[in-house]
Coordinates of C-alpha atoms and ligand atoms in Angstrom, one line a residue:
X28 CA 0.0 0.0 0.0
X29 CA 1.2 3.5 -0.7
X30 CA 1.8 5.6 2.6
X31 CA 2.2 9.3 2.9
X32 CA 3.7 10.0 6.8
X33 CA 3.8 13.5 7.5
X34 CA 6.2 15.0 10.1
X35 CA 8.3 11.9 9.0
X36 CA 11.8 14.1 10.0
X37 CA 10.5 13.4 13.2
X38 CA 11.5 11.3 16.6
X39 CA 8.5 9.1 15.8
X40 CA 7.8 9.9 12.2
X41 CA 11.0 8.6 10.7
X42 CA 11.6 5.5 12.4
X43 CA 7.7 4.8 11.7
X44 CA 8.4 5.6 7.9
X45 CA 11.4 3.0 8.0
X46 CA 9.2 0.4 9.4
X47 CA 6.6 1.1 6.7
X48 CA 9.0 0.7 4.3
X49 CA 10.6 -2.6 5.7
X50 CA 7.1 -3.9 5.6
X51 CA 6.5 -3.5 2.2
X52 CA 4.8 -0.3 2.0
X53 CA 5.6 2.5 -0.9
X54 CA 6.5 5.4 1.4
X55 CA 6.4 8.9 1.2
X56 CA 7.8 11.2 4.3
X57 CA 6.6 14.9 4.6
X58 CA 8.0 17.4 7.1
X59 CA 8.7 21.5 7.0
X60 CA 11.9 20.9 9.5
X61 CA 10.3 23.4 12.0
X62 CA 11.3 20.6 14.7
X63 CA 15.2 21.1 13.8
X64 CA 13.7 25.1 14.2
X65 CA 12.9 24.4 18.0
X66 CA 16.0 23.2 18.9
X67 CA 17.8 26.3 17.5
X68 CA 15.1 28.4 19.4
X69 CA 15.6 27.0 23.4
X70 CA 19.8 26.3 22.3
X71 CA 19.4 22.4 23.0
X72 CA 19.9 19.6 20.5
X73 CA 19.2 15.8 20.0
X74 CA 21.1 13.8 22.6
X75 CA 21.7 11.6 19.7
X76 CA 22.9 13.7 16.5
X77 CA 21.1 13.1 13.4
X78 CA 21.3 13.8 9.8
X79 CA 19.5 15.7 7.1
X80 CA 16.7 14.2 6.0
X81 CA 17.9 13.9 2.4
X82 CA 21.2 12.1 3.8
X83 CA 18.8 9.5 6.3
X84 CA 17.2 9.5 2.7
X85 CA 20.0 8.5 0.5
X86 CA 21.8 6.0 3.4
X87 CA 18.3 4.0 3.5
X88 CA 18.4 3.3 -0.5
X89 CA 21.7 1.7 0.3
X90 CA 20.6 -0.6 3.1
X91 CA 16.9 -0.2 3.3
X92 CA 14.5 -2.6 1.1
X93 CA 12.1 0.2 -0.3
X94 CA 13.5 3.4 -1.4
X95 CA 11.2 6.6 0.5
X96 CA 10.7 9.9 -1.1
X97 CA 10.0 13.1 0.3
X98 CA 7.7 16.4 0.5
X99 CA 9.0 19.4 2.0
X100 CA 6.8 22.0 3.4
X101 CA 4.3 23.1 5.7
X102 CA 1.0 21.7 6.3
X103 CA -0.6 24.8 7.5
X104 CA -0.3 25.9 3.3
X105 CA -3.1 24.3 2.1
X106 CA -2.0 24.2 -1.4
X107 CA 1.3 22.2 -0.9
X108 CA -1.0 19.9 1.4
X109 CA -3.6 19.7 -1.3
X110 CA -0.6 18.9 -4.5
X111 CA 1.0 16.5 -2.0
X112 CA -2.0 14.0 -1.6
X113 CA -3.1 14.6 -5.3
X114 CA 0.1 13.8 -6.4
X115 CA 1.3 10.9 -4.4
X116 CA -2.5 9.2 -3.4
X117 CA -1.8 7.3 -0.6
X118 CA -4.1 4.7 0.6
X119 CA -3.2 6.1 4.4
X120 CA -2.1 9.2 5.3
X121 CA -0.1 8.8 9.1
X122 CA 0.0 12.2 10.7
X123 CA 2.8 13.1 13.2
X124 CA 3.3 16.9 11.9
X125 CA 2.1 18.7 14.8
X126 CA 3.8 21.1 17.7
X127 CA 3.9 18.4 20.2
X128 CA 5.3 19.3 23.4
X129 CA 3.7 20.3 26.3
X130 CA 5.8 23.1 27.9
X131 CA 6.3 24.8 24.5
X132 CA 2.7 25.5 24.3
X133 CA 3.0 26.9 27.8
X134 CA 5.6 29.1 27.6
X135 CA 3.4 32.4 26.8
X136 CA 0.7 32.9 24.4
X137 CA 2.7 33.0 21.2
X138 CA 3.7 29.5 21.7
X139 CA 0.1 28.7 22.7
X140 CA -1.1 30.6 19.4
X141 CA 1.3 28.9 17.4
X142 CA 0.9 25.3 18.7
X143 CA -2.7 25.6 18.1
X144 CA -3.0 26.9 15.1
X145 CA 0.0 24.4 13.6
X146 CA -1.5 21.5 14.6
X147 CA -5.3 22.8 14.1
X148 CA -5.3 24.2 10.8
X149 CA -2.9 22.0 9.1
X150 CA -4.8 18.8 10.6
X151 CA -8.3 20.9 8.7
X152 CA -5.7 21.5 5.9
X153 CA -5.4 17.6 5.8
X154 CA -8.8 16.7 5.9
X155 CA -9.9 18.7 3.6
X156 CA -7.5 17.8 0.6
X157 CA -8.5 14.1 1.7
X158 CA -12.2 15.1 0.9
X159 CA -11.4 17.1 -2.4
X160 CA -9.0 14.3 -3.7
X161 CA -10.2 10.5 -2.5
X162 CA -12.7 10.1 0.7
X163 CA -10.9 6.3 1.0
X164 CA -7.7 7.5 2.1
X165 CA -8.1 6.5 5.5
X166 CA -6.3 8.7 8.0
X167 CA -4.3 7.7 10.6
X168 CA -3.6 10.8 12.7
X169 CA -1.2 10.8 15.8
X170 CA -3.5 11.8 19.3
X171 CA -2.5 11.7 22.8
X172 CA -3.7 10.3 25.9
X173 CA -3.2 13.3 27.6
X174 CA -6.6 14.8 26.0
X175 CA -8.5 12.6 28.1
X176 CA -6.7 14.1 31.6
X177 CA -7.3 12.0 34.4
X178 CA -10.9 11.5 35.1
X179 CA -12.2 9.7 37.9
X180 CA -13.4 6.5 35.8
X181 CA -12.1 4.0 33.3
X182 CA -10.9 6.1 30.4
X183 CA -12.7 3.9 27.5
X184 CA -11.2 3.8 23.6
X185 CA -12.4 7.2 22.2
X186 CA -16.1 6.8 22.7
X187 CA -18.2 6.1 25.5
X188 CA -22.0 5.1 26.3
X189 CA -23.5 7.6 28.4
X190 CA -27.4 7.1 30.1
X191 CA -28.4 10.5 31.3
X192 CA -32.1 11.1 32.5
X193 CA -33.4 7.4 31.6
X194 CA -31.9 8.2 27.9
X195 CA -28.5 6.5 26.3
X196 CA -25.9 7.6 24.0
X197 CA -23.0 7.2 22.5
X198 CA -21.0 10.0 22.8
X199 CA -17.2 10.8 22.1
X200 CA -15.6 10.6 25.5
X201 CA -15.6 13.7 27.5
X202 CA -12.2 15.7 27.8
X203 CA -10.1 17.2 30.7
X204 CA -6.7 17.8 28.7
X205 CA -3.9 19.4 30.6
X206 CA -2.0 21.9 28.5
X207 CA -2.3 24.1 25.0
X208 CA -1.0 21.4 23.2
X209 CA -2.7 18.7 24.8
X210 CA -6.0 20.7 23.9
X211 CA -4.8 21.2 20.2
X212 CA -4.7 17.4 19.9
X213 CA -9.0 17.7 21.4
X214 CA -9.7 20.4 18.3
X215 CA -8.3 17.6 16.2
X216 CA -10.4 15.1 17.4
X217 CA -13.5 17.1 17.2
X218 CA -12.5 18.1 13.6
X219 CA -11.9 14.5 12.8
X220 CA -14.9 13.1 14.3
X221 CA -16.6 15.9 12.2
X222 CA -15.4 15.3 8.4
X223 CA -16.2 11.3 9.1
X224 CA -19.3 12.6 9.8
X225 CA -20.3 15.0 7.0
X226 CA -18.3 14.0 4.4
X227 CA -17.6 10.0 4.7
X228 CA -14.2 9.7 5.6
X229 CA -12.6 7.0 7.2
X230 CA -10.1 7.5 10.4
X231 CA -8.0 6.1 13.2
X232 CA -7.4 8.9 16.1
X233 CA -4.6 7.5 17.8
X234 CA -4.5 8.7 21.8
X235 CA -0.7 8.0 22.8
X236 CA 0.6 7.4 25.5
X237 CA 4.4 8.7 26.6
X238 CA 7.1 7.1 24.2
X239 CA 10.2 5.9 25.7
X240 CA 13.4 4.4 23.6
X241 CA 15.5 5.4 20.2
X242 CA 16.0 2.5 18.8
X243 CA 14.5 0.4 16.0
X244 CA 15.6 -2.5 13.4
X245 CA 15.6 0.0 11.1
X246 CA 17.1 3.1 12.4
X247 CA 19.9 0.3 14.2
X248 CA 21.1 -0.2 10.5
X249 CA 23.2 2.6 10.5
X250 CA 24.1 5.3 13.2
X251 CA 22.9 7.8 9.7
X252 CA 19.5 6.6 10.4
X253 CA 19.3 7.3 14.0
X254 CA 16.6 9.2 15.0
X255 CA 16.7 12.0 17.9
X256 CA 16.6 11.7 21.1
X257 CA 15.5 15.0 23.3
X258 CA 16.3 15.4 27.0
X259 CA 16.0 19.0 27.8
X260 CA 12.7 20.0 30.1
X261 CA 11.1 21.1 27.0
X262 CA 10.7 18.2 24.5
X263 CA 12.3 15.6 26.7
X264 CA 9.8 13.2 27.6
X265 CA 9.7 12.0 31.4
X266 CA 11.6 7.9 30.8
X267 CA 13.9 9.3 28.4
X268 CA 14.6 12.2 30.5
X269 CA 15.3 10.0 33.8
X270 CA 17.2 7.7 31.7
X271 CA 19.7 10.4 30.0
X272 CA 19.8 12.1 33.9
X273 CA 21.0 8.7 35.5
X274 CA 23.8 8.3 32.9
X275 CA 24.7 12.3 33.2
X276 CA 24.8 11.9 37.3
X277 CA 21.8 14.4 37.6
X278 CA 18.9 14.1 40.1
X279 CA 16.2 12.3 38.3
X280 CA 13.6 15.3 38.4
X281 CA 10.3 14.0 39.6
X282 CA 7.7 17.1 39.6
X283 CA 5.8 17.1 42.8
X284 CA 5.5 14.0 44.5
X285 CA 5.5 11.9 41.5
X286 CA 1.7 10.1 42.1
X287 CA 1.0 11.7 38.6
X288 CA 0.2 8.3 36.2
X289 CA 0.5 8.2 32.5
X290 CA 0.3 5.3 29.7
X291 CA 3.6 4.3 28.0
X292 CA 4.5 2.5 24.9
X293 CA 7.5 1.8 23.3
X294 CA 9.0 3.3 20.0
X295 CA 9.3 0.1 18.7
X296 CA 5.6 -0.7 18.8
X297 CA 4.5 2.9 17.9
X298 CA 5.7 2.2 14.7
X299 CA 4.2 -1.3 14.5
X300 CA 0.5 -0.2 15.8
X301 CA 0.6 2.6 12.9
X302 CA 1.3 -0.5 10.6
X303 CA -1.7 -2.3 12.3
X304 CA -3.7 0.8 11.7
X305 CA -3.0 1.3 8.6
X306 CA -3.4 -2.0 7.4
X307 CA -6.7 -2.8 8.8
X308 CA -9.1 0.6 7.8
X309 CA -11.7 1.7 9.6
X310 CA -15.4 1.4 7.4
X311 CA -15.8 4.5 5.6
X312 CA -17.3 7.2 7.6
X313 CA -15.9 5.8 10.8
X314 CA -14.0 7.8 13.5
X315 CA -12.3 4.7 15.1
X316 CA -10.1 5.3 18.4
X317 CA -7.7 3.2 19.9
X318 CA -5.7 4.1 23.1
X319 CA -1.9 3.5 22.0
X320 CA 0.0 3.0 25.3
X321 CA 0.8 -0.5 26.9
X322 CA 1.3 0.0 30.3
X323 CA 0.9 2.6 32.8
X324 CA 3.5 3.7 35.7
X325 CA 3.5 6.6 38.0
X326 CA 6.4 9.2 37.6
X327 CA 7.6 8.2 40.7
X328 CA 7.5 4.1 39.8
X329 CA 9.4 5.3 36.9
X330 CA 12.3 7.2 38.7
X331 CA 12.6 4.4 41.2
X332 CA 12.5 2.0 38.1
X333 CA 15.7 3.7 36.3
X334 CA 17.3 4.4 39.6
X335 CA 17.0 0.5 40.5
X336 CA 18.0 -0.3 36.4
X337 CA 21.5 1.5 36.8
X338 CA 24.7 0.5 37.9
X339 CA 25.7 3.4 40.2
X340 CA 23.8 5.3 42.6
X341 CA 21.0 7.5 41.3
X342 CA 19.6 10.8 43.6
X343 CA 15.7 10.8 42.7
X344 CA 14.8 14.7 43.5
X345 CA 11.3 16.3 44.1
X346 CA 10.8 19.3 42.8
X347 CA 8.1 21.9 43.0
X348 CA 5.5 20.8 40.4
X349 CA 6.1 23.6 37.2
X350 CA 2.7 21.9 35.9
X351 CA -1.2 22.1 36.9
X352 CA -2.1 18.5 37.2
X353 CA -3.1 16.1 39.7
X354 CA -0.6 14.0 41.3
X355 CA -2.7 11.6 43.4
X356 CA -5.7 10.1 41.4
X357 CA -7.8 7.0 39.4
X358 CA -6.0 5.8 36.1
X359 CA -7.7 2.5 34.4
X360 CA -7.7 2.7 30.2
X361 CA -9.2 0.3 28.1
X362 CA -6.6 -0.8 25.6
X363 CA -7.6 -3.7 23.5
X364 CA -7.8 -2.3 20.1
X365 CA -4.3 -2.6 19.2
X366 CA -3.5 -5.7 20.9
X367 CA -6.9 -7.2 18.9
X368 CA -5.6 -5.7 15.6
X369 CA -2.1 -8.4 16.6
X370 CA 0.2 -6.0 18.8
X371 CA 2.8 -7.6 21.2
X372 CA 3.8 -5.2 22.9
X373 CA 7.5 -4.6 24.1
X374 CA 7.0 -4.2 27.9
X375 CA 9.7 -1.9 29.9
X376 CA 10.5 -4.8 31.7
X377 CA 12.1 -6.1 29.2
X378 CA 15.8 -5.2 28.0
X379 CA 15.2 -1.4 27.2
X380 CA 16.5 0.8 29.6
X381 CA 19.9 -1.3 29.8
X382 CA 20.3 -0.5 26.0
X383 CA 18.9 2.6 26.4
X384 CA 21.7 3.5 29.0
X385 CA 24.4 2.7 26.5
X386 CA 23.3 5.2 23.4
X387 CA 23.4 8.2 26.5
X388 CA 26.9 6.6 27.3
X389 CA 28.2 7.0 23.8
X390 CA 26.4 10.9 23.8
X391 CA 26.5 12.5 27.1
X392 CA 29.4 15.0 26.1
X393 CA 26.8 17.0 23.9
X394 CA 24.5 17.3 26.7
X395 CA 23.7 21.2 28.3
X396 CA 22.8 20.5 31.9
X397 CA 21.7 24.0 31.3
X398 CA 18.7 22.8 30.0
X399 CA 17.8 20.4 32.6
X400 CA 15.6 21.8 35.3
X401 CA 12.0 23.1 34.1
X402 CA 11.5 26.6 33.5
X403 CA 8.0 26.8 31.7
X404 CA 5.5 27.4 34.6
X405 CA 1.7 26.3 33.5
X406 CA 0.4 29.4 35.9
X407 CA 2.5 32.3 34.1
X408 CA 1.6 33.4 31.2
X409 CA 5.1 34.0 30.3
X410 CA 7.9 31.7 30.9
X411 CA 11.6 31.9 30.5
X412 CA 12.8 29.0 28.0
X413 CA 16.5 28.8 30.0
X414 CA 18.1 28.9 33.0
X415 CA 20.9 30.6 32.4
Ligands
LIG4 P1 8.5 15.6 16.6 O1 8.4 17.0 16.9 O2 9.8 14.9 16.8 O3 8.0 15.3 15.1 C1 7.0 16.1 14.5 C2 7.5 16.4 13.1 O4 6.5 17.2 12.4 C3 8.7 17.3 13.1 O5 9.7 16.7 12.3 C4 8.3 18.6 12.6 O6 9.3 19.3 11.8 C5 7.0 18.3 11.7 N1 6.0 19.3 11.7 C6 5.5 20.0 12.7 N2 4.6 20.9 12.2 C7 4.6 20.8 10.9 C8 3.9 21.4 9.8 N3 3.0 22.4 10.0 N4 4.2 21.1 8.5 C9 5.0 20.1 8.3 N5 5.7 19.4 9.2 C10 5.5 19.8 10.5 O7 7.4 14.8 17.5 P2 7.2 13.3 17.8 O8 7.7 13.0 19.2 O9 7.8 12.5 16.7 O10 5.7 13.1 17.8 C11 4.9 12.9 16.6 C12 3.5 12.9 16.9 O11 3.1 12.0 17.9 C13 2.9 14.3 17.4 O12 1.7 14.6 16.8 C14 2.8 14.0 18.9 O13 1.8 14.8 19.4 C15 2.4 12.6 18.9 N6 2.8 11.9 20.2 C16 4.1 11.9 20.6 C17 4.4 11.3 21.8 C18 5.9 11.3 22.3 O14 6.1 10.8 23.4 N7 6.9 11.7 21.5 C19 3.5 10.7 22.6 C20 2.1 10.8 22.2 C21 1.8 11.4 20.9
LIG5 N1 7.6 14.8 34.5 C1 8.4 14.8 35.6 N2 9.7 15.1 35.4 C2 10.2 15.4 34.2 C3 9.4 15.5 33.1 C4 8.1 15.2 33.2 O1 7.9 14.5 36.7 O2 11.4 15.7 34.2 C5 6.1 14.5 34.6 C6 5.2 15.5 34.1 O3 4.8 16.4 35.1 C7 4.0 14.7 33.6 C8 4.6 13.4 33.2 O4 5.9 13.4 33.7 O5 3.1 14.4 34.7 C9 4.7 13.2 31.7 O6 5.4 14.3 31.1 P1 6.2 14.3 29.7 O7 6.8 15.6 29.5 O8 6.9 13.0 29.6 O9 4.9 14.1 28.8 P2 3.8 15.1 28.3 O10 4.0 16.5 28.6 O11 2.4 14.5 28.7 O12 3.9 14.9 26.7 C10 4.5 13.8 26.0 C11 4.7 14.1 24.6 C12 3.4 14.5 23.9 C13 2.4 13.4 24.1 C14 2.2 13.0 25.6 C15 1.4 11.7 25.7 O13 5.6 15.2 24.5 O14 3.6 14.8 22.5 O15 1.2 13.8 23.6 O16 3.5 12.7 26.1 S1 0.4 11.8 27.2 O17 1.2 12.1 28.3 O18 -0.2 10.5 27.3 O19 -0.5 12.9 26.9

């Protein structure tokens, strides 16, 4: 099947497109490089260093088994979105390209405008070109769990049956997201859910969970396929984070007390649930949702779990929470979809974080402890990005 993955310069995106590729699938990457942008903006970079896109390109037509092509530009033109689909007519569209960290949405209300109109108007962007050109391409766009927050019952897959007043319905689930960002990944849905509706397309919403690890088959081919790895308080996501400090001999920064809960997956089996996705289509005019995370740890479980993991002694520190959230509270999702579709997951307790320990071995000399500690504060509406 033919593939179109946009944001596929991405942490997530590229492996995902190698995978793709590796399975058989004609692949096509899109990306306006505005991630390689952020990084220049805060003064951080990858952990691991990576390569142009048109080198990753070039290196995987000598090893890879399916050459992959690319688009470049932004999704929030809708004319370049529009030529794109027409000319390459995927069968599934995977969507990455979005502003997708948390604390850049919070650092004052440019980065909130920004993120939210990004990821907003060049999702619309997508689905209408997908309505103009072919209502079959199914699309498979990247949500989070994070838009569902942490309610105080099971979070279900997407939709939920709801019996108010003697009546029933079945109703998108209701959302308590926890950021800007988090929130520009709810518009999606809505707008999603929406175009199924009116105009028959087919889609899977994807609600993530946390993604830990670097490493894939693919991307293991050749350190020129690696694909970044972020650390700083910004983009660095909690696992990787604790993982990098542990290595660096830096307090593992647990925000508050650490009760927070969140869903985790693996890289390794994002990429594979996207091929699951795309490979088995929703009906047309179906918004399907499946919640893509396989287990779920506390931030505190997690610290303990990396401190336990390495081979010298780790500090765990407790800091002042920078973030409004709730760090004591109920956390049960319904994850079957994926699993259903074939998914074996890759559980943390297997191998990872020893592996994992070794690529921040080989990288910690290009690390800014600078960029460690949080800055972004979710109650000011203007943040410094630094410390220093
Ligand atoms: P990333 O920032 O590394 O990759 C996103 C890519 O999209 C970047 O290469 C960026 O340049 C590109 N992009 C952004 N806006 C664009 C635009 N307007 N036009 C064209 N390209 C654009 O992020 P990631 O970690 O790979 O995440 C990918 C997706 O998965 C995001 O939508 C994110 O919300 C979602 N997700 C990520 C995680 C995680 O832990 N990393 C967890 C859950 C969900
Ligand atoms: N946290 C710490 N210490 C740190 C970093 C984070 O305690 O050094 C805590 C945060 O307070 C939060 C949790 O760890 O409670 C997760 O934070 P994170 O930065 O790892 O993840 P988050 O901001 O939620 O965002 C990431 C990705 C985002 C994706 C989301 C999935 O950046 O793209 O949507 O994970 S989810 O969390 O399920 O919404």
């Amino acid at each position: 099947m033919r593939t179109l993955v946009l944001g596929g310069d991405g942490y997530l995106g590229w492996p995902t497109a190698l995978h793709l590729a590796a399975a058989g699938h004609d692949v096509a990457v899109a990306d306006n490089f505005v991630r390689r942008q952020y990084d220049h903006e805060l003064g951080v970079q990858s952990l691991v260093p990576i390569e142009p896109l048109q080198v990753r390109l070039d290196v995987w037509q000598e090893v890879g088994s399916n050459p992959v092509r690319a688009y470049i530009g932004d999704l929030t033109d809708p004319e370049y979105t529009y030529e794109m689909i027409r000319e390459f007519r995927p069968d599934a569209v995977v969507h990455f390209a979005e502003q997708r960290a948390a604390p850049y949405s919070m650092i004052d209300r440019k980065h909130a405008v920004y993120t939210q109109q990004n990821n907003v108007v060049g999702t619309l962007n997508v689905l209408y070109a997908i309505a103009e050109i072919d209502r079959d391409i199914h699309l498979v766009k990247l949500g989070t769990m994070g838009e569902y927050g942490t309610p105080n019952i099971d979070i279900e897959e997407g939709w939920i049956e709801i019996t108010h007043k003697g009546r029933t319905d079945r109703m998108l689930y209701p959302k308590k997201p926890g950021s800007f960002y988090h929130l520009s990944k709810v518009h999606d849905s809505h707008n999603i859910e929406f175009a199924c509706r009116i105009w028959g397309i087919r889609s899977t919403d994807l609600n993530q969970g946390v993604v830990y690890g670097q490493q894939t088959p693919q991307t293991a081919l050749d350190d020129r396929l690696l694909t970044r790895l972020d650390y700083d308080h910004v983009f660095g996501t909690v696992l990787n984070r604790f993982v990098i400090q542990a290595v660096l001999g830096h307090p593992l920064t647990v925000y508050g007390s650490g009760g927070q809960t969140r869903g985790f997956i693996d890289i390794r089996d994002t990429a594979e649930c996207i091929r699951l996705a795309a490979e088995n289509p929703p009906e047309p005019g179906e918004f399907r949702v499946f919640n893509q995370m396989t287990e779920s740890f506390s931030v505190a479980e997690l610290a303990k779990t990396v401190a336990d993991a390495y081979s010298k002694p780790v500090e765990i520190e407790y800091l002042e929470n920078p973030r409004v959230e709730a760090d004591s509270h109920y956390y049960n999702v319904v994850h079957t979809g994926l699993p259903e579709l074939g998914l074996e997951p890759h559980l943390l307790s297997d191998t990872l974080i020893e592996s994992m320990f070794e690529i921040v071995e080989r990288h910690k000399d290009r690390v800014d402890l600078a960029s460690m500690r949080p800055t972004v504060q979710w109650r000011s509406t203007s943040s410094p990005i630094r410390n220093d």
